[in-house]
Short mmCIF file of C-alpha atoms and ligand atoms in Angstrom, two decimals:
data_model
loop_
_atom_site.label_atom_id
_atom_site.label_comp_id
_atom_site.label_asym_id
_atom_site.label_seq_id
_atom_site.Cartn_x
_atom_site.Cartn_y
_atom_site.Cartn_z
CA UNK A 135 0.25 -0.15 -0.28
CA UNK A 136 1.00 3.83 -0.77
CA UNK A 137 2.10 6.55 1.77
CA UNK A 138 -0.53 7.36 4.07
CA UNK A 139 -3.01 10.61 3.11
CA UNK A 140 -3.06 13.47 5.32
CA UNK A 141 -5.09 15.81 5.74
CA UNK A 142 -5.16 19.54 7.67
CA UNK A 143 -8.19 20.05 8.63
CA UNK A 144 -9.74 23.87 9.12
CA UNK A 145 -12.70 24.69 10.78
CA UNK A 146 -14.27 22.58 13.15
CA UNK A 147 -17.70 22.61 13.19
CA UNK A 148 -20.67 20.99 11.75
CA UNK A 149 -18.87 19.56 8.26
CA UNK A 150 -15.12 19.50 9.92
CA UNK A 151 -16.33 17.38 12.76
CA UNK A 152 -18.05 14.97 10.82
CA UNK A 153 -15.43 15.02 7.51
CA UNK A 154 -13.26 14.05 10.90
CA UNK A 155 -15.77 11.16 12.43
CA UNK A 156 -16.55 9.74 8.91
CA UNK A 157 -12.73 9.49 7.70
CA UNK A 158 -12.47 7.73 11.07
CA UNK A 159 -15.21 5.34 11.35
CA UNK A 160 -14.46 4.71 7.89
CA UNK A 161 -10.68 4.50 7.82
CA UNK A 162 -10.47 0.45 6.25
CA UNK A 163 -13.23 1.04 4.16
CA UNK A 164 -11.37 3.79 2.78
CA UNK A 165 -7.98 2.49 2.93
CA UNK A 166 -9.36 -0.97 0.47
CA UNK A 167 -10.72 1.40 -1.73
CA UNK A 168 -8.58 4.72 -2.11
CA UNK A 169 -5.46 1.73 -2.18
CA UNK A 170 -3.76 4.21 0.25
CA UNK A 171 -5.04 4.79 5.02
CA UNK A 172 -6.10 8.12 5.21
CA UNK A 173 -5.12 10.22 8.56
CA UNK A 174 -6.08 13.76 9.94
CA UNK A 175 -2.71 14.84 11.19
CA UNK A 176 -3.27 18.82 11.84
CA UNK A 177 -5.87 20.91 12.44
CA UNK A 178 -6.76 23.99 12.95
CA UNK A 179 -10.45 26.32 14.23
CA UNK A 180 -11.15 29.67 15.62
CA UNK A 181 -10.49 28.65 19.25
CA UNK A 182 -8.32 26.19 20.88
CA UNK A 183 -9.23 23.16 23.16
CA UNK A 184 -12.64 22.39 22.67
CA UNK A 185 -13.43 19.44 23.63
CA UNK A 186 -15.16 18.31 19.63
CA UNK A 187 -16.78 15.23 20.45
CA UNK A 188 -13.71 13.06 19.12
CA UNK A 189 -10.31 12.25 19.41
CA UNK A 190 -7.27 14.51 18.53
CA UNK A 191 -4.96 11.78 18.74
CA UNK A 192 -2.62 11.63 16.16
CA UNK A 193 -3.41 15.50 15.45
CA UNK A 194 -1.37 18.24 15.73
CA UNK A 195 -3.55 21.53 16.53
CA UNK A 196 -2.06 24.96 13.56
CA UNK A 197 -3.54 28.35 15.57
CA UNK A 198 -3.23 29.39 12.53
CA UNK A 199 -4.95 28.21 9.18
CA UNK A 200 -2.34 29.70 6.77
CA UNK A 201 0.86 27.85 8.96
CA UNK A 202 -1.51 24.28 8.15
CA UNK A 203 -2.21 24.89 5.04
CA UNK A 204 1.49 25.02 4.06
CA UNK A 205 2.90 22.90 6.50
CA UNK A 206 4.84 20.14 5.96
CA UNK A 207 2.99 17.71 8.43
CA UNK A 208 0.02 17.46 5.56
CA UNK A 209 -0.54 16.62 1.59
CA UNK A 210 -4.11 17.81 1.42
CA UNK A 211 -5.53 20.98 2.79
CA UNK A 212 -9.64 20.48 4.13
CA UNK A 213 -11.01 24.44 4.51
CA UNK A 214 -14.03 23.79 5.80
CA UNK A 215 -14.03 27.14 7.55
CA UNK A 216 -16.91 29.33 5.60
CA UNK A 217 -16.65 33.17 4.34
CA UNK A 218 -16.02 34.61 1.67
CA UNK A 219 -12.45 36.10 2.43
CA UNK A 220 -9.75 35.97 5.11
CA UNK A 221 -8.95 33.24 6.77
CA UNK A 222 -10.08 31.03 4.18
CA UNK A 223 -8.98 32.62 1.25
CA UNK A 224 -5.01 33.05 2.25
CA UNK A 225 -4.89 29.55 3.42
CA UNK A 226 -6.56 28.36 0.21
CA UNK A 227 -4.05 30.45 -1.73
CA UNK A 228 -1.02 29.43 0.23
CA UNK A 229 -2.61 25.56 0.00
CA UNK A 230 -2.03 25.79 -3.62
CA UNK A 231 0.90 27.97 -3.79
CA UNK A 232 3.26 25.58 -2.16
CA UNK A 233 1.99 22.64 -4.31
CA UNK A 234 -1.27 20.91 -1.47
CA UNK A 235 -3.90 19.55 -3.49
CA UNK A 236 -7.46 22.26 -1.32
CA UNK A 237 -11.14 20.09 -0.45
CA UNK A 238 -13.37 22.96 0.53
CA UNK A 239 -16.71 23.02 1.58
CA UNK A 240 -17.02 27.07 0.78
CA UNK A 241 -19.45 28.23 -1.33
CA UNK A 242 -19.50 31.96 -0.30
CA UNK A 243 -15.34 31.32 -1.49
CA UNK A 244 -16.31 29.99 -4.51
CA UNK A 245 -18.59 32.37 -6.08
CA UNK A 246 -16.03 35.52 -5.02
CA UNK A 247 -12.33 34.03 -6.25
CA UNK A 248 -13.01 30.53 -7.16
CA UNK A 249 -11.54 31.62 -11.64
CA UNK A 250 -8.16 33.23 -9.58
CA UNK A 251 -7.71 29.71 -7.51
CA UNK A 252 -8.56 27.27 -10.36
CA UNK A 253 -6.16 29.60 -12.25
CA UNK A 254 -3.16 29.11 -9.14
CA UNK A 255 -4.26 24.82 -8.80
CA UNK A 256 -3.55 24.57 -12.02
CA UNK A 257 -0.16 26.30 -12.22
CA UNK A 258 0.89 24.33 -9.08
CA UNK A 259 -0.65 20.96 -11.00
CA UNK A 260 -2.99 20.40 -8.16
CA UNK A 261 -6.18 20.15 -7.33
CA UNK A 262 -8.28 22.43 -6.33
CA UNK A 263 -11.94 19.36 -5.26
CA UNK A 264 -15.17 21.33 -3.61
CA UNK A 265 -18.00 19.24 -4.57
CA UNK A 266 -19.56 20.31 -1.22
CA UNK A 267 -20.10 23.39 -2.39
CA UNK A 268 -23.36 22.81 -4.19
CA UNK A 269 -26.14 20.88 -3.22
CA UNK A 270 -24.10 19.51 -0.42
CA UNK A 271 -23.98 15.76 -0.59
CA UNK A 272 -25.40 15.51 -4.36
CA UNK A 273 -22.78 15.03 -6.62
CA UNK A 274 -22.96 17.22 -9.06
CA UNK A 275 -19.77 18.59 -9.71
CA UNK A 276 -18.44 16.06 -10.55
CA UNK A 277 -21.28 14.75 -12.67
CA UNK A 278 -21.14 18.57 -14.79
CA UNK A 279 -17.21 18.31 -14.68
CA UNK A 280 -16.87 14.32 -15.86
CA UNK A 281 -19.28 12.83 -16.67
CA UNK A 282 -21.72 15.16 -18.67
CA UNK A 283 -17.42 16.67 -20.70
CA UNK A 284 -19.59 15.42 -24.56
CA UNK A 285 -23.02 17.41 -23.65
CA UNK A 286 -23.34 21.64 -24.41
CA UNK A 287 -25.78 21.96 -21.65
CA UNK A 288 -29.05 24.81 -22.20
CA UNK A 289 -30.20 25.13 -19.26
CA UNK A 290 -29.13 24.17 -15.10
CA UNK A 291 -31.45 25.02 -12.82
CA UNK A 292 -32.92 23.51 -8.87
CA UNK A 293 -32.90 24.38 -5.48
CA UNK A 294 -30.68 24.84 -3.83
CA UNK A 295 -31.57 25.52 -0.18
CA UNK A 296 -32.97 23.82 2.76
CA UNK A 297 -34.20 26.00 4.04
CA UNK A 298 -36.17 27.93 2.05
CA UNK A 299 -37.55 25.23 0.68
CA UNK A 300 -38.76 23.88 3.92
CA UNK A 301 -39.64 27.53 4.87
CA UNK A 302 -42.22 26.95 1.32
CA UNK A 303 -43.00 23.24 2.03
CA UNK A 304 -44.60 24.03 5.70
CA UNK A 305 -45.86 27.73 4.32
CA UNK A 306 -48.47 25.26 1.56
CA UNK A 307 -48.77 21.58 4.11
CA UNK A 308 -49.50 23.49 6.48
CA UNK A 309 -51.79 26.96 6.08
CA UNK A 310 -48.18 28.58 7.97
CA UNK A 311 -47.13 33.04 7.80
CA UNK A 312 -43.54 33.22 6.01
CA UNK A 313 -42.61 33.80 10.15
CA UNK A 314 -44.07 30.95 12.38
CA UNK A 315 -42.61 28.98 9.42
CA UNK A 316 -38.77 30.59 9.78
CA UNK A 317 -39.38 30.93 13.15
CA UNK A 318 -40.09 26.90 13.21
CA UNK A 319 -36.54 26.77 10.77
CA UNK A 320 -34.47 28.30 13.22
CA UNK A 321 -35.70 26.48 16.52
CA UNK A 322 -35.24 22.34 14.24
CA UNK A 323 -31.79 24.30 13.23
CA UNK A 324 -33.07 24.23 9.69
CA UNK A 325 -32.44 27.73 9.69
CA UNK A 326 -29.34 29.97 10.76
CA UNK A 327 -29.83 32.55 13.89
CA UNK A 328 -29.35 35.16 10.65
CA UNK A 329 -30.87 34.28 8.02
CA UNK A 330 -30.67 36.59 5.43
CA UNK A 331 -28.41 34.80 3.32
CA UNK A 332 -30.27 31.64 2.97
CA UNK A 333 -33.89 33.34 2.96
CA UNK A 334 -33.22 36.16 0.01
CA UNK A 335 -31.34 33.73 -2.08
CA UNK A 336 -27.65 34.49 -1.39
CA UNK A 337 -26.99 31.62 -0.47
CA UNK A 338 -28.29 29.87 -3.99
CA UNK A 339 -26.85 32.06 -6.24
CA UNK A 340 -23.37 31.23 -4.49
CA UNK A 341 -23.67 28.06 -6.10
CA UNK A 342 -25.48 28.78 -9.18
CA UNK A 343 -22.87 30.31 -9.59
CA UNK A 344 -20.63 27.32 -9.69
CA UNK A 345 -22.73 24.99 -12.13
CA UNK A 346 -23.55 27.99 -14.54
CA UNK A 347 -18.97 28.40 -15.02
CA UNK A 348 -19.37 24.02 -15.62
CA UNK A 349 -22.38 24.47 -18.49
CA UNK A 350 -21.36 27.36 -19.81
CA UNK A 351 -17.46 27.21 -19.95
CA UNK A 352 -17.70 30.75 -18.17
CA UNK A 353 -15.87 32.15 -15.24
CA UNK A 354 -17.45 32.07 -11.86
CA UNK A 355 -19.84 35.74 -11.68
CA UNK A 356 -20.53 35.79 -8.29
CA UNK A 357 -22.40 39.43 -8.67
CA UNK A 358 -23.92 38.78 -11.77
CA UNK A 359 -27.02 36.71 -10.75
CA UNK A 360 -30.29 38.49 -10.15
CA UNK A 361 -31.58 38.06 -7.18
CA UNK A 362 -34.58 38.14 -5.44
CA UNK A 363 -35.55 35.88 -2.43
CA UNK A 364 -39.01 34.30 -0.62
CA UNK A 365 -40.17 36.58 2.05
CA UNK A 366 -42.39 38.12 -0.19
CA UNK A 367 -44.46 34.57 -0.60
CA UNK A 368 -48.24 34.73 1.48
CA UNK A 369 -50.47 32.09 1.48
CA UNK A 370 -52.15 33.53 -0.57
CA UNK A 371 -49.84 33.72 -3.49
CA UNK A 372 -49.43 29.64 -2.63
CA UNK A 373 -53.28 29.19 -2.40
CA UNK A 374 -53.72 31.07 -5.47
CA UNK A 375 -50.37 28.61 -7.30
CA UNK A 376 -52.75 25.56 -5.89
CA UNK A 377 -55.36 26.32 -7.58
CA UNK A 378 -53.88 27.10 -11.00
CA UNK A 379 -51.88 23.58 -11.17
CA UNK A 380 -48.65 25.32 -9.12
CA UNK A 381 -45.76 24.99 -6.75
CA UNK A 382 -43.77 27.86 -5.44
CA UNK A 383 -40.12 26.67 -5.13
CA UNK A 384 -37.05 29.03 -4.96
CA UNK A 385 -34.82 28.31 -8.30
CA UNK A 386 -31.67 29.07 -9.01
CA UNK A 387 -31.95 28.59 -12.66
CA UNK A 388 -29.17 29.77 -15.22
CA UNK A 389 -29.94 29.44 -19.27
CA UNK A 390 -27.46 29.85 -22.13
CA UNK A 391 -29.48 32.44 -24.73
CA UNK A 392 -28.67 34.43 -27.50
CA UNK A 393 -27.75 37.45 -25.68
CA UNK A 394 -25.41 35.44 -22.76
CA UNK A 395 -26.23 33.90 -19.58
CA UNK A 396 -29.11 34.32 -17.50
CA UNK A 397 -28.40 34.20 -14.38
CA UNK A 398 -31.10 34.76 -11.87
CA UNK A 399 -32.53 33.07 -8.62
CA UNK A 400 -36.32 33.65 -7.35
CA UNK A 401 -39.01 32.32 -6.32
CA UNK A 402 -41.15 29.88 -9.70
CA UNK A 403 -43.85 28.68 -10.27
CA UNK A 404 -43.60 25.33 -11.56
CA UNK A 405 -46.88 22.36 -12.60
CA UNK A 406 -47.76 20.63 -9.47
CA UNK A 407 -46.66 17.00 -10.51
CA UNK A 408 -42.94 17.44 -11.77
CA UNK A 409 -40.58 16.21 -10.29
CA UNK A 410 -39.00 19.51 -9.12
CA UNK A 411 -42.61 20.11 -7.36
CA UNK A 412 -42.08 17.23 -5.28
CA UNK A 413 -38.44 17.85 -4.41
CA UNK A 414 -40.45 18.74 -0.19
CA UNK A 415 -38.28 19.71 3.02
CA UNK A 416 -34.92 20.38 3.34
CA UNK A 417 -33.82 18.49 -0.07
CA UNK A 418 -32.63 19.97 -2.31
CA UNK A 419 -32.44 18.34 -6.79
CA UNK A 420 -30.34 19.63 -9.44
CA UNK A 421 -31.79 19.29 -12.89
CA UNK A 422 -29.28 19.36 -15.65
CA UNK A 423 -30.80 19.89 -19.75
CA UNK A 424 -27.86 19.17 -22.10
CA UNK A 425 -28.04 18.90 -26.53
CA UNK A 426 -27.08 14.65 -25.51
CA UNK A 427 -28.58 13.24 -22.34
CA UNK A 428 -31.50 14.89 -22.67
CA UNK A 429 -32.67 16.14 -19.05
CA UNK A 430 -31.83 14.81 -15.58
CA UNK A 431 -32.07 15.57 -12.44
CA UNK A 432 -30.43 14.46 -8.81
CA UNK A 433 -31.90 14.80 -5.53
CA UNK A 434 -30.84 14.58 -2.09
CA UNK A 435 -30.02 16.23 0.93
CA UNK A 436 -27.87 19.63 0.59
CA UNK A 437 -26.59 20.04 4.00
CA UNK A 438 -26.09 18.07 6.65
CA UNK A 439 -22.73 17.45 8.19
CA UNK A 440 -22.96 13.61 7.62
CA UNK A 441 -24.28 14.74 3.90
CA UNK A 442 -21.42 16.68 3.64
CA UNK A 443 -18.71 15.18 4.97
CA UNK A 444 -20.01 12.66 2.34
CA UNK A 445 -19.32 14.75 -0.36
CA UNK A 446 -15.78 16.37 1.27
CA UNK A 447 -14.44 12.70 1.45
CA UNK A 448 -15.11 11.30 -2.41
CA UNK A 449 -13.40 14.72 -2.48
CA UNK A 450 -10.47 13.48 -1.03
CA UNK A 451 -10.48 10.00 -2.42
CA UNK A 452 -10.20 10.91 -5.79
CA UNK A 453 -6.85 12.96 -5.10
CA UNK A 454 -5.71 9.72 -2.76
CA UNK A 455 -6.38 7.67 -5.92
CA UNK A 456 -4.88 10.45 -8.12
CA UNK A 457 -1.37 9.07 -9.34
CA UNK A 458 1.90 11.14 -7.51
CA UNK A 459 2.63 13.61 -10.80
CA UNK A 460 0.57 13.43 -13.52
CA UNK A 461 -1.29 15.83 -14.73
CA UNK A 462 -4.49 16.87 -12.65
CA UNK A 463 -7.81 17.54 -14.63
CA UNK A 464 -9.70 20.50 -14.96
CA UNK A 465 -11.34 22.24 -11.65
CA UNK A 466 -13.94 23.99 -13.83
CA UNK A 467 -14.80 21.05 -16.44
CA UNK A 468 -12.47 22.92 -18.56
CA UNK A 469 -8.24 24.82 -17.95
CA UNK A 470 -9.69 27.94 -16.26
CA UNK A 471 -7.17 29.92 -18.89
CA UNK A 472 -10.15 29.72 -21.14
CA UNK A 473 -13.34 30.02 -19.93
CA UNK A 474 -14.75 32.71 -21.40
CA UNK A 475 -15.98 35.88 -19.24
CA UNK A 476 -19.74 35.64 -17.94
CA UNK A 477 -22.18 37.40 -20.74
CA UNK A 478 -24.91 39.02 -18.93
CA UNK A 479 -28.15 38.02 -20.14
CA UNK A 480 -30.76 40.81 -18.75
CA UNK A 481 -33.67 40.68 -17.27
CA UNK A 482 -35.71 42.79 -18.92
CA UNK A 483 -34.77 40.15 -21.82
CA UNK A 484 -36.33 37.11 -19.48
CA UNK A 485 -38.94 35.52 -22.09
CA UNK A 486 -42.12 32.92 -19.44
CA UNK A 487 -44.84 32.91 -18.25
CA UNK A 488 -46.48 35.18 -15.12
CA UNK A 489 -48.08 34.56 -11.82
CA UNK A 490 -49.45 38.37 -11.41
CA UNK A 491 -51.46 38.50 -8.09
CA UNK A 492 -53.37 42.24 -8.45
CA UNK A 493 -55.43 44.38 -5.25
CA UNK A 494 -57.30 46.84 -7.58
CA UNK A 495 -59.91 49.40 -7.74
CA UNK A 496 -63.52 47.58 -7.89
CA UNK A 497 -64.66 50.29 -10.21
CA UNK A 498 -66.26 49.48 -13.20
CA UNK A 499 -64.20 49.67 -16.08
CA UNK A 500 -61.52 48.66 -14.11
CA UNK A 501 -60.95 44.79 -15.84
CA UNK A 502 -61.52 46.71 -19.80
CA UNK A 503 -57.98 49.05 -18.86
CA UNK A 504 -56.21 46.06 -16.77
CA UNK A 505 -56.64 43.88 -20.63
CA UNK A 506 -55.77 47.29 -22.50
CA UNK A 507 -52.40 47.31 -20.81
CA UNK A 508 -51.64 44.52 -21.34
CA UNK A 509 -53.42 44.01 -24.82
CA UNK A 510 -50.98 48.11 -25.30
CA UNK A 511 -47.91 45.73 -24.63
CA UNK A 512 -49.22 42.17 -26.20
CA UNK A 513 -49.29 40.30 -23.46
CA UNK A 514 -51.60 37.50 -23.77
CA UNK A 515 -53.56 35.84 -21.13
CA UNK A 516 -54.29 31.98 -19.93
CA UNK A 517 -56.33 32.96 -16.94
CA UNK A 518 -57.89 35.70 -15.21
CA UNK A 519 -59.60 35.45 -11.98
CA UNK A 520 -61.20 37.34 -9.40
CA UNK A 521 -60.23 35.68 -6.12
CA UNK A 522 -63.44 36.94 -3.89
CA UNK A 523 -65.59 39.94 -3.63
CA UNK A 524 -64.26 43.52 -3.34
CA UNK A 525 -64.01 43.94 0.97
CA UNK A 526 -65.50 47.40 2.55
CA UNK A 527 -62.76 49.33 0.78
CA UNK A 528 -63.06 48.90 -2.59
CA UNK A 529 -60.87 46.86 -3.12
CA UNK A 530 -61.04 43.43 -5.13
CA UNK A 531 -57.92 40.77 -5.50
CA UNK A 532 -57.47 39.58 -8.79
CA UNK A 533 -54.89 36.60 -9.82
CA UNK A 534 -53.77 36.71 -13.50
CA UNK A 535 -51.46 34.23 -15.43
CA UNK A 536 -50.12 35.26 -19.01
CA UNK A 537 -48.65 32.83 -22.08
CA UNK A 538 -45.00 33.35 -23.26
CA UNK A 539 -44.44 37.11 -22.27
CA UNK A 540 -40.98 39.09 -21.88
CA UNK A 541 -40.30 40.51 -18.30
CA UNK A 542 -39.71 44.33 -19.88
CA UNK A 543 -43.37 43.93 -21.39
CA UNK A 544 -44.71 43.08 -17.79
CA UNK A 545 -42.97 45.38 -16.68
CA UNK A 546 -45.31 48.05 -18.76
CA UNK A 547 -48.03 47.12 -18.37
CA UNK A 548 -47.57 46.94 -14.70
CA UNK A 549 -46.64 50.23 -14.67
CA UNK A 550 -49.14 51.43 -16.71
CA UNK A 551 -52.17 49.59 -14.49
CA UNK A 552 -49.79 51.63 -11.70
CA UNK A 553 -50.56 55.08 -13.59
CA UNK A 554 -54.32 54.79 -14.28
CA UNK A 555 -54.94 54.80 -10.37
CA UNK A 556 -56.34 50.95 -10.83
CA UNK A 557 -53.47 49.27 -8.95
CA UNK A 558 -53.97 49.53 -5.09
CA UNK A 559 -50.63 48.34 -3.19
CA UNK A 560 -48.03 46.22 -4.65
CA UNK A 561 -48.09 43.58 -7.85
CA UNK A 562 -46.90 40.57 -6.72
CA UNK A 563 -45.13 39.56 -9.54
CA UNK A 564 -44.54 35.68 -9.50
CA UNK A 565 -41.95 33.37 -12.81
CA UNK A 566 -43.25 30.34 -14.31
CA UNK A 567 -40.78 28.34 -14.92
CA UNK A 568 -41.02 26.51 -18.15
CA UNK A 569 -40.44 22.39 -17.96
CA UNK A 570 -39.32 20.22 -20.90
CA UNK A 571 -40.85 17.83 -18.76
CA UNK A 572 -43.89 15.92 -21.26
N1 NAP B 211 -22.89 22.60 7.32
C1 NAP B 211 -23.48 22.32 6.17
O1 NAP B 211 -25.00 21.34 5.61
C2 NAP B 211 -22.94 22.97 5.15
C3 NAP B 211 -23.47 22.77 3.82
C4 NAP B 211 -22.28 22.25 2.58
C5 NAP B 211 -21.73 23.91 2.58
N2 NAP B 211 -21.13 24.33 3.74
C6 NAP B 211 -19.47 24.56 4.01
O2 NAP B 211 -19.08 24.38 4.71
C7 NAP B 211 -18.75 25.51 5.23
C8 NAP B 211 -17.66 24.86 6.92
O3 NAP B 211 -19.67 24.75 7.80
P1 NAP B 211 -20.34 24.77 8.61
O4 NAP B 211 -21.42 24.54 8.98
O5 NAP B 211 -19.35 23.08 9.44
O6 NAP B 211 -19.82 25.85 9.50
P2 NAP B 211 -19.44 25.81 11.20
O7 NAP B 211 -20.08 25.01 12.01
O8 NAP B 211 -20.61 27.68 12.03
O9 NAP B 211 -17.72 25.49 11.76
C9 NAP B 211 -16.98 26.75 11.48
C10 NAP B 211 -16.13 25.75 11.64
O10 NAP B 211 -14.53 26.93 11.03
C11 NAP B 211 -13.77 27.29 12.70
N3 NAP B 211 -14.07 28.77 11.96
C12 NAP B 211 -14.67 30.01 11.51
N4 NAP B 211 -13.78 30.91 11.52
C13 NAP B 211 -12.45 30.90 11.80
C14 NAP B 211 -10.86 31.75 11.58
N5 NAP B 211 -11.19 33.17 11.48
N6 NAP B 211 -10.06 31.08 12.16
C15 NAP B 211 -10.28 29.84 12.31
N7 NAP B 211 -11.33 29.08 12.19
C16 NAP B 211 -12.66 29.28 12.04
C17 NAP B 211 -15.00 28.01 13.64
O11 NAP B 211 -13.72 27.54 14.94
P3 NAP B 211 -15.14 27.00 16.09
O12 NAP B 211 -15.72 25.70 16.45
O13 NAP B 211 -13.68 27.10 16.80
O14 NAP B 211 -15.98 28.48 16.43
C18 NAP B 211 -15.70 25.97 13.44
O15 NAP B 211 -15.29 25.38 13.73
C19 NAP B 211 -18.86 26.41 5.35
O16 NAP B 211 -18.00 27.12 3.63
C20 NAP B 211 -20.58 26.57 4.88
O17 NAP B 211 -20.44 27.02 4.09
C21 NAP B 211 -22.53 23.27 5.41
#
């Protein structure tokens, strides 16, 4: 058997602890499969001396992750601290520059610095593996980077944040408000104390940025993604969606269009009964549409210590199996210096169906004036439903579903309805995601 592969793990929280226990508990199985033993020889976290619930025998403590990253005691630097900048960035750069392979689960770091880090890894002939950074336990990166190499991808989309999916699932199942579901998710440990990153869509955007790069051979562009979270979704939207045959999901979607790459994160209507609509609770799913394979979808646990450690361990095992001195494959599916700049397609050019929920003035002529505004912009309506009689305040709730049109046209029609004085409050607009399922 070859020399043991020595890991330096920075970050001993949910994922780091689960990984160390996994490597320990399955050491024989991993050694059989990889042809060499895998050992954790170095570790670092913010707080020294804390009981982490596992034996630290044979592991040297480092006060600074960058020192661990370049230590002669390790072959692979495993970055599980999180955070888009320091100390993760400096430590990963130091490891790659020192010729150490790196495994990370850090989507925020990759969304911001992924191309720079991929270039550095490739210059230094080492691997930068990041399976756990997208959809936790679902091995989607390897599928896109390796298994689908012969495919031109047209769209990649998915449910990439378990917290949001959990909240939307419970709102529908139990008729609970967004706020109550969020509070419960926090109690159950599915949502952070500060949930902003999850519920505003940033976490989904980080993962989508990585998927879009793998799909289209573009540089990772975390800041080129249209972003809308789930905080404005109400029970009224969820019920109206159901009546129209849809379910609301927070989707991350990247599509190749004639104008560039359209990358967007927003609540979307998906048809009831479709595979993606059936993904409930904290589960994640990623769907890919490509020219040769057609459509495929993978679903599974998108977070959690064990599921995420499974993906990190898979990355480590790939390194353990690789031959010393062999040229390693590119980090993002093609050499990082050949990735093209991400040409962003504007959201106004987005084309699709729209669900609109409006509170309008209950006066004669309102419906006719709304119809005129839509007609002016060539928007044809699939359905228009008045949800109930007018309130005592003269307010009538209506729900409209449009056929395919542009976002620009929808924006102009709504502005027209508003300027006619027919709209009360803000319109709710939710995009309908067209699926290629039969
Ligand atoms: N949790 C998941 O389900 C999941 C899923 C997919 C990807 N990820 C990614 O995995 C990474 C780790 O997530 P996690 O949930 O395990 O986080 P976590 O539970 O908060 O643990 C973070 C660990 O990093 C250490 N740390 C934080 N800042 C540090 C610093 N400045 N210097 C040294 N150590 C520092 C912490 O030290 P102390 O323990 O001493 O505070 C802790 O051990 C993140 O990039 C996350 O996005 C997580």
